[in-house]
XYZ file of C-alpha atoms in Angstrom:
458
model
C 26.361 -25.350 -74.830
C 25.716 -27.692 -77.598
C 22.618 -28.710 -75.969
C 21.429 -25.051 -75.886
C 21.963 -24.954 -79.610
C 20.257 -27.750 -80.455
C 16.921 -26.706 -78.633
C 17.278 -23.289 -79.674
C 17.792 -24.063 -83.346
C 14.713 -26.955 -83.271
C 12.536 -24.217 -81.840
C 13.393 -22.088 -84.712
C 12.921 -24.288 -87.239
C 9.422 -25.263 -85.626
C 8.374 -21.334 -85.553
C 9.177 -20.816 -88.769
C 7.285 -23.555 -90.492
C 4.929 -22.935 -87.944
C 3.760 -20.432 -89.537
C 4.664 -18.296 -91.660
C 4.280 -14.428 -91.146
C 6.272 -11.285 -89.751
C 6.437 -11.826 -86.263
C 7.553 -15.553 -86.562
C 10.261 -14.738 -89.210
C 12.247 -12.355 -86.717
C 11.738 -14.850 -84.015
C 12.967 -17.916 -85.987
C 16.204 -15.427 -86.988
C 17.042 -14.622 -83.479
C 16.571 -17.894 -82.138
C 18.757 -19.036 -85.028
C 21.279 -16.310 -84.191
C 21.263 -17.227 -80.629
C 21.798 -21.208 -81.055
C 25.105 -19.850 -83.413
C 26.400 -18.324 -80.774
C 25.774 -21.143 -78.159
C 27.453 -23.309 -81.146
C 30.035 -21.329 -81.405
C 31.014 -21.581 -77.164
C 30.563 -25.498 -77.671
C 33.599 -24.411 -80.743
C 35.874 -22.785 -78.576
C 35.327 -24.582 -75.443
C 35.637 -27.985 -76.627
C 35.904 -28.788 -80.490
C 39.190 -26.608 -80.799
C 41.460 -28.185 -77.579
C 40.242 -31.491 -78.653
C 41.690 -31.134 -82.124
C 44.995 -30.037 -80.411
C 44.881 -32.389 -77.723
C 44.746 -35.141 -80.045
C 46.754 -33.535 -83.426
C 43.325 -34.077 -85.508
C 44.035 -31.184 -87.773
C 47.074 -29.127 -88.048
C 47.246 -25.384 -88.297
C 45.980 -24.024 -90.660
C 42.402 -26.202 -90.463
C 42.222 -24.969 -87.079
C 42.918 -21.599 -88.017
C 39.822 -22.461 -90.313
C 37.696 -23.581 -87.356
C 38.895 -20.375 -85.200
C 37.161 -18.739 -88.082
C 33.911 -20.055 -88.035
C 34.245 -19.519 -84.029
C 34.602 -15.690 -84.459
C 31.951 -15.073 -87.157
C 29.197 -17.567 -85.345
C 29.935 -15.998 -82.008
C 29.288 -12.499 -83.924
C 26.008 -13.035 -85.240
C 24.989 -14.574 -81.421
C 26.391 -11.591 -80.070
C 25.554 -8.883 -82.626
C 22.695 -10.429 -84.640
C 20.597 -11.867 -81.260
C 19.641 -8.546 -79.623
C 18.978 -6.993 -83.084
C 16.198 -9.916 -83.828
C 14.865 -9.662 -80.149
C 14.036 -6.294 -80.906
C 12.907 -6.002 -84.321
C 10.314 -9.311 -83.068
C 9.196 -7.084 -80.389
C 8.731 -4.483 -82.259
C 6.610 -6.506 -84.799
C 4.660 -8.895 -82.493
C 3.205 -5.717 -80.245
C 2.255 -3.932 -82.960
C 3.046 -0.869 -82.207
C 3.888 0.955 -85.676
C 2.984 0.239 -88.893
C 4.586 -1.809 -91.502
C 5.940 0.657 -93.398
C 7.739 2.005 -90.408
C 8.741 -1.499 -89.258
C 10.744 -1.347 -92.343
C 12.159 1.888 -91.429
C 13.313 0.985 -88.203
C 14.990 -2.843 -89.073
C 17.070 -0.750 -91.146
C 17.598 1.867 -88.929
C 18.072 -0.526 -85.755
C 20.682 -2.643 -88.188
C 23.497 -0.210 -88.033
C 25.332 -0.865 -85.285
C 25.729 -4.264 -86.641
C 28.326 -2.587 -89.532
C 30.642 -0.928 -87.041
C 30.854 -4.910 -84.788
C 31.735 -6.596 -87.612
C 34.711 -4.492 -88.368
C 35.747 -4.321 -85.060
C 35.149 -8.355 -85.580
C 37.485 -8.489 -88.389
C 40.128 -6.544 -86.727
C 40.414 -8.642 -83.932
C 39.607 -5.881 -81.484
C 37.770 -6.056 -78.230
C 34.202 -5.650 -78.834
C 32.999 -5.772 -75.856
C 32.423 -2.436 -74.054
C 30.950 -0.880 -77.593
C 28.333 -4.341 -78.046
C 27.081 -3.518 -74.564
C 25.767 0.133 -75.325
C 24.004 -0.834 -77.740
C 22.831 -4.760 -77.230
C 21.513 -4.086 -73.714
C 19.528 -0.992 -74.369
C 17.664 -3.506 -77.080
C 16.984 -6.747 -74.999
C 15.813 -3.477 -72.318
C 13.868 -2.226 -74.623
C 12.185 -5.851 -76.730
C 11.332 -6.758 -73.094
C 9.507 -3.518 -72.211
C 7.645 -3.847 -75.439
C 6.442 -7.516 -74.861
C 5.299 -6.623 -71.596
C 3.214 -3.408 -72.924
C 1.789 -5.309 -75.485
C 0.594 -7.993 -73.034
C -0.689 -5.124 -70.432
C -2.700 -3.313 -72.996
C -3.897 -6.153 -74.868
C -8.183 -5.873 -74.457
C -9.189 -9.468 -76.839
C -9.016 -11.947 -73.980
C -8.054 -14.228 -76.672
C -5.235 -12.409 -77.943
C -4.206 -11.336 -74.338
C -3.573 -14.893 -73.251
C -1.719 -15.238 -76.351
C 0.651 -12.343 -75.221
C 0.914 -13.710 -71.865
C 2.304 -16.969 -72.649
C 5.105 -15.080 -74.945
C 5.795 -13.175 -72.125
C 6.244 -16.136 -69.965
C 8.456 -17.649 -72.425
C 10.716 -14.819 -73.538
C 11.159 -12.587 -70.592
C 13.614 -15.221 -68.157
C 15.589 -16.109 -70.713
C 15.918 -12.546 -72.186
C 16.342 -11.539 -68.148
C 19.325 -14.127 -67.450
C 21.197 -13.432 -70.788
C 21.423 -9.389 -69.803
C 22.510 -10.510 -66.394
C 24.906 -13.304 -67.415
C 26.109 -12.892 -70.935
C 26.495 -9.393 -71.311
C 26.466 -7.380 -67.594
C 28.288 -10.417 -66.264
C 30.827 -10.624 -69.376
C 31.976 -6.921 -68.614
C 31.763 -6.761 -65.050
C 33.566 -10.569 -64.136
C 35.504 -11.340 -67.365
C 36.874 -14.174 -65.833
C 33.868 -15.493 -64.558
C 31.564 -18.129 -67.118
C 28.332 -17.192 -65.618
C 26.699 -17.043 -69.030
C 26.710 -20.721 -68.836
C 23.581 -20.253 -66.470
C 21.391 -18.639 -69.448
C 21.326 -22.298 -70.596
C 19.143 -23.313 -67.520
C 16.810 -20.295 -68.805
C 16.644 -21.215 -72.101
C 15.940 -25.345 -70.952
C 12.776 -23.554 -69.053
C 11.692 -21.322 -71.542
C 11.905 -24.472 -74.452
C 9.853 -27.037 -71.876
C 7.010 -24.251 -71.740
C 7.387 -23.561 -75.313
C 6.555 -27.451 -76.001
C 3.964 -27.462 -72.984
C 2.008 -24.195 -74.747
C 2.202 -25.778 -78.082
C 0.332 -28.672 -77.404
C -1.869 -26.892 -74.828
C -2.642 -23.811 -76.616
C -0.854 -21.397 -79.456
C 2.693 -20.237 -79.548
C 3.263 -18.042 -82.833
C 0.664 -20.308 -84.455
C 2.422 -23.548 -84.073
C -0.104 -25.241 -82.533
C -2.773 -24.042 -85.442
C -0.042 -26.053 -87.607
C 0.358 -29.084 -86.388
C -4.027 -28.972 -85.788
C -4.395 -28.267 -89.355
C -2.015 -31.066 -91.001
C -4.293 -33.684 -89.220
C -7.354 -32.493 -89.517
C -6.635 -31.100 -93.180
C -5.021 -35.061 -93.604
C -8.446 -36.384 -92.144
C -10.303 -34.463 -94.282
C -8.638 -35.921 -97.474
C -9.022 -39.584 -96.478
C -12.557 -38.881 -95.478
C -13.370 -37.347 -99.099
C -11.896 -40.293 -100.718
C -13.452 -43.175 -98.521
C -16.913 -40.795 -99.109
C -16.165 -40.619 -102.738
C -16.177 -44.624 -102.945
C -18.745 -45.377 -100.461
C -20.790 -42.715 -102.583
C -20.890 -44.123 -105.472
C -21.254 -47.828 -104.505
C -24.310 -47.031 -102.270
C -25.716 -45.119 -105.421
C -25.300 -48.300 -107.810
C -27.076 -50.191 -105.102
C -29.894 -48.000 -105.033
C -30.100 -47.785 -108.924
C -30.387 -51.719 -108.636
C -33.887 -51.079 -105.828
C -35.231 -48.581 -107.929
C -35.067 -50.483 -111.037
C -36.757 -53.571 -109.156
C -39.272 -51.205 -107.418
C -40.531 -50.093 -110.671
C -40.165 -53.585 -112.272
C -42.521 -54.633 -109.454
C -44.924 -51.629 -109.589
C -45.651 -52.275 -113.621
C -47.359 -55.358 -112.598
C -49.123 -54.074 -109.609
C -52.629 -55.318 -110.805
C -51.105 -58.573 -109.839
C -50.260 -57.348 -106.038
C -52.066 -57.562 -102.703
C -52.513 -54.617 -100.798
C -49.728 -55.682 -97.905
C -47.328 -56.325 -100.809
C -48.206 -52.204 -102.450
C -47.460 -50.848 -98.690
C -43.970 -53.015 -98.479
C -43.351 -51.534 -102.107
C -44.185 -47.578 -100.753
C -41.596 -48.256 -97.635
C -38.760 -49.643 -100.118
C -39.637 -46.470 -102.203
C -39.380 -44.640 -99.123
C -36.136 -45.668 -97.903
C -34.727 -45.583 -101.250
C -35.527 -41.722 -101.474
C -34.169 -41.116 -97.738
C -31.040 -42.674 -98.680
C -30.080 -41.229 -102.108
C -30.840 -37.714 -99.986
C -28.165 -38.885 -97.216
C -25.897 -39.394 -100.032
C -26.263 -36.639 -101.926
C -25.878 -34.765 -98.852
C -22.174 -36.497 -97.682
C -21.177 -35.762 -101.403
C -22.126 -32.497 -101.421
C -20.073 -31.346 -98.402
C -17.309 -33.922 -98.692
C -16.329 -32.579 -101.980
C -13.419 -30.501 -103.026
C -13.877 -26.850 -102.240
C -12.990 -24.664 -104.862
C -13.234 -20.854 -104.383
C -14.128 -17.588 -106.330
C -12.885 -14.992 -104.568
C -14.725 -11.669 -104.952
C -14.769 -8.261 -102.611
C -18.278 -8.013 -100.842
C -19.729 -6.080 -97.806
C -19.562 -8.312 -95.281
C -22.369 -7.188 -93.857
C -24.377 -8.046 -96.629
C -23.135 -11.698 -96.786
C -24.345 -11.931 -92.856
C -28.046 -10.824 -93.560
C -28.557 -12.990 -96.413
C -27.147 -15.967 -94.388
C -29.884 -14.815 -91.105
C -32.931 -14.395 -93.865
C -32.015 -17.731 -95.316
C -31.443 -19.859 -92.061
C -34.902 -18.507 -90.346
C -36.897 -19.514 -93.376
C -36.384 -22.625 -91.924
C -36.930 -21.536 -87.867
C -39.689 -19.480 -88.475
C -41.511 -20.863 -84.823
C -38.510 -21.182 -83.151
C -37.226 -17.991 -83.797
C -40.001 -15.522 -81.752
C -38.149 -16.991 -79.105
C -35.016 -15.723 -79.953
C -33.806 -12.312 -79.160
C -31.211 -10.855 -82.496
C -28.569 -8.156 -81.196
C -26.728 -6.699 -84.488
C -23.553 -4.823 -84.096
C -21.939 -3.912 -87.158
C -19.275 -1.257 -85.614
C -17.225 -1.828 -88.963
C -18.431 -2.305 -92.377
C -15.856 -3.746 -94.581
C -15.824 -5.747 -98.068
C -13.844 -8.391 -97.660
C -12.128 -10.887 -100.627
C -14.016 -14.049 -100.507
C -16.236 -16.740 -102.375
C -19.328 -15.381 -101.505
C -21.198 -18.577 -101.482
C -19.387 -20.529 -99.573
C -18.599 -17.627 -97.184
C -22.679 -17.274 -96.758
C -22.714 -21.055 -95.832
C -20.094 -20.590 -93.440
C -22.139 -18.276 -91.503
C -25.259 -19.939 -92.096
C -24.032 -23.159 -90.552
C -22.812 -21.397 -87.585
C -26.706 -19.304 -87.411
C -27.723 -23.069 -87.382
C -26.057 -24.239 -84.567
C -26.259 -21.589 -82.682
C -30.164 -21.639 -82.918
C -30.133 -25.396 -82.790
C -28.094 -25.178 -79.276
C -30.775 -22.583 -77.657
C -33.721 -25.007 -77.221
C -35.969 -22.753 -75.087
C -34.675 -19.660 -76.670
C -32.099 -17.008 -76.048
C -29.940 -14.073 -77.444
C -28.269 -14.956 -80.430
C -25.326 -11.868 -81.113
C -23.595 -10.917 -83.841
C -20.764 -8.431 -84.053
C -18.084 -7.233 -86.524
C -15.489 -5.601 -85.527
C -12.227 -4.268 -86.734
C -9.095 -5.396 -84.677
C -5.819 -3.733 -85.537
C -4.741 -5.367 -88.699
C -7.829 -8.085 -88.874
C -11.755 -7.927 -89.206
C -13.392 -10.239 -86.739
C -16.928 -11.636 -87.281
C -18.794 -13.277 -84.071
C -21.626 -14.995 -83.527
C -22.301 -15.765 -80.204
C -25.115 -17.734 -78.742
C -26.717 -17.963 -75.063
C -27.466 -22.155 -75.705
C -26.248 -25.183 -74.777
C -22.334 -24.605 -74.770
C -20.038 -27.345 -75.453
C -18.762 -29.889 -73.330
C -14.828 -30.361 -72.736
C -14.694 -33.224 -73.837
C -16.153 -32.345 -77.244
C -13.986 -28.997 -77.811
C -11.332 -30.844 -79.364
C -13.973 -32.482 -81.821
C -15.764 -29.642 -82.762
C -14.090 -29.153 -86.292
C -13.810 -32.766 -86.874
C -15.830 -34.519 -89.871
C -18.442 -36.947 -88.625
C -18.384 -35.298 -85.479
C -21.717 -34.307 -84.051
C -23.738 -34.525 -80.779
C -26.872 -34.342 -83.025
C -29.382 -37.017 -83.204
C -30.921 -35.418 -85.868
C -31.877 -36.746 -89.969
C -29.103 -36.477 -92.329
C -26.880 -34.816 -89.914
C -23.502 -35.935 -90.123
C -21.969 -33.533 -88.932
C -19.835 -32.257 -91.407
C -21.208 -28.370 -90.984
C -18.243 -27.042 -88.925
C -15.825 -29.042 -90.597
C -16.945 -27.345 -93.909
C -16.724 -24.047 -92.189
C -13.225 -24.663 -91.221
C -12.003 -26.409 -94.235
C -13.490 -22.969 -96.157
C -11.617 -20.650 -93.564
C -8.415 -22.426 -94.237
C -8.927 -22.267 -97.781
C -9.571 -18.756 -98.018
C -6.274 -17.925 -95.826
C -8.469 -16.432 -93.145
C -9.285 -18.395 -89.613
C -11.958 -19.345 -87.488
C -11.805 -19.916 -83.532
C -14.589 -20.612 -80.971
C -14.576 -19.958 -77.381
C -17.256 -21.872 -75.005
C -18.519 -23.866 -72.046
C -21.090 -25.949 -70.852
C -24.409 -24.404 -70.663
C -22.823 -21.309 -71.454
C -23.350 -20.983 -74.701
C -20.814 -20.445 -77.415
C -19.157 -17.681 -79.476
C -17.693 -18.435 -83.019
C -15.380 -16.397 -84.625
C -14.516 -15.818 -88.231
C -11.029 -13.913 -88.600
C -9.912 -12.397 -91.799
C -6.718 -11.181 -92.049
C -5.703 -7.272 -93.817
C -4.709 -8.862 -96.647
C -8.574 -9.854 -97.347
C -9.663 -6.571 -96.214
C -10.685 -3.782 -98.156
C -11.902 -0.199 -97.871
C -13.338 1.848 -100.369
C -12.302 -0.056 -102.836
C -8.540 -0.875 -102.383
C -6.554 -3.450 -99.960
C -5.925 -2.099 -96.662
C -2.321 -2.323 -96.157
């Protein structure tokens, strides 16, 4: 049992710093909860007959240890089912906050009456299960709604994979920790929900390095490309400034040289106009790193969203004009919110994503843009019919220097930008795509950067 608390208190500790909101809080307490109570079997089933076995503590320190036996093995009992639910509760989504509220303090009473029965040694048994198994019933009805009438395919899969990982080991502890407990008291099948909870943390690990669990994934993406980011402003910084000493030095000469043109042969004046030339193109290439390796510093404002998104699409086909007859613009603005935001940077978010998109359809296509409002969140897309990208470049696709351009002074550093904004402004963007399928960007803002006639939605 020791080994189930271990894994079961590392997972919680992962969730939690995973990322940080509702949902994961509850499940980091009930997984915390639950790896007390497999502690506090390990306590009883081995730490106390050792230390009486061998005389390594005398009465009344085992009396102490007995202690912290009966209160961990309470909040695994008591506290577990309570967290299950209230995490259901919250991760479906099926009431507001304000009535999530409600009910954790509603659903938190029959935790009062267990401990007394706790601290007067009486069997608790018979009233835990009336209550504990109608919750673990209920939190796995709940995950399995939310997953059935999920509709984002995005968010869907999300719900699937909890679903996958919660429901077994929910499953084998009603079966063997609490049904078995009170049916075949003399039976230890609740050993078995270890094997559950083994299978549950191997897919837990599998998902989080293969897709999302609670965000954790999104975590441990953003500390290295957030960590690349830094060292790549620095080294740019340097580089920056060196290159544009250098050039100071070739200008100075080129002008030096030019005074005394009368002096010159014609081959010489047309060597002087390529240095000039090359000069220019390279003080733009580094005035162009510098500009979007540099610290991003936001104003955050409320504006209509939908405003931001048609001064981006006027701006980016000033510079398509020919290219874009061929392009076919489908607007769907089904929500029209303000949202807090720099407004500058948040129009060359979207007009680096306009870019791409465009750039990626090289005979043409449907470029799409949508807003939408999705529960708690408002979702911008942009979706294009081009090129798609490749799976081998997914992983890339918000990394700086990354580009499959061959184009002047791209380094790509657009989508990086766009992401390190996102981040910056607490709001997220994803992309979904594939090969010659074309791809469909996302920017998601959460409620909290939401408003509605004038006011935060809550």
């Amino acid at each position: 049992m020791f080994f189930a608390f271990l894994i079961l208190f590392l997972t919680a500790i992962i969730i939690y710093f995973g990322n940080k909101n509702e949902s994961t809080k509850w499940a980091s307490f009930f997984l915390l909860c639950a790896a007390f109570g497999a502690l506090s079997r390990n306590i009883i089933d081995s730490i106390i007959p050792t230390l009486m076995e061998y005389h390594l503590a005398n009465n009344y320190e085992i009396s102490i240890v007995y202690q912290i036996y009966v209160f961990l093995a309470f909040l695994g009992n008591s506290c577990t089912p309570y967290g299950v639910l209230m995490f259901a509760i919250t991760y479906s989504d099926i009431v507001s906050q304000k009535t999530r509220k409600i009910l954790a303090c509603l659903f938190a009473i029959p935790i009062i009456p267990m401990y007394v029965l706790d601290f007067l040694r009486l069997n608790l048994l018979k009233p835990l299960l009336i209550w504990a198994i109608p919750y673990l019933l209920i939190s796995c009805i709940l995950l399995t709604y939310a997953w059935f009438k999920e509709k984002n395919p995005l968010k869907k899969k999300d719900k699937l994979l909890m679903v996958l990982l919660l429901l077994p080991s929910l499953i084998s502890a009603l079966l063997f920790n609490y049904f078995a407990r009170f049916f075949f008291p003399d039976v230890q099948l609740f050993r078995y929900v270890v094997v559950s909870i083994m299978f549950s943390f191997v897919l837990f690990i599998i998902f989080s390095f293969i897709h999302s669990v609670l965000g954790v994934r999104l975590r441990f993406e953003r500390q290295v490309r957030e960590g690349t980011i830094k060292a790549m402003t620095s080294g740019a910084t340097i580089i920056n400034h060196t290159i544009k000493n250098e050039i100071g030095k070739i200008a100075m000469v080129y002008h030096n040289i030019k005074s005394s043109s009368g002096l010159l042969s014609q081959s010489i004046e047309e060597n002087l106009e390529v240095l000039y030339r090359s000069k220019e193109h390279m003080m733009a290439m580094v005035e162009k790193i510098n500009t979007q390796m540099q610290e991003i510093i936001l104003e955050e404002t409320p504006s209509r969203l939908i405003d931001i998104v048609e001064e981006s699409m006027t701006s980016i086909f000033f510079y398509f004009q020919n290219k874009a007859e061929n392009i076919e613009i489908i607007k769907d603005y089904a929500y029209d919110p303000h949202i807090i935001c720099d407004r500058i940077h948040m129009k060359e978010v979207i007009m680096n994503i306009i870019k791409n998109a465009i750039e990626a359809m090289i005979h043409g296509g449907t470029l799409s843009i949508q807003i939408i409002h999705y529960k708690n969140t408002v979702v911008l897309s942009i979706k294009d019919t081009g090129v798609g990208i490749s799976g081998e470049n997914r992983s890339n696709v918000f990394s700086p220097f990354f580009s499959t351009k061959a184009r002047n002074l791209n380094f790509g550093l657009g989508l990086s930008y766009c992401y390190n904004v996102m981040q910056k402004s607490n709001a997220s963007i994803k992309f979904e795509s594939e090969e010659n399928q074309g791809a469909n960007f996302m920017l998601i803002f959460p409620k909290h950067k939401i408003m509605r006639n004038g006011a935060k939605v809550l």
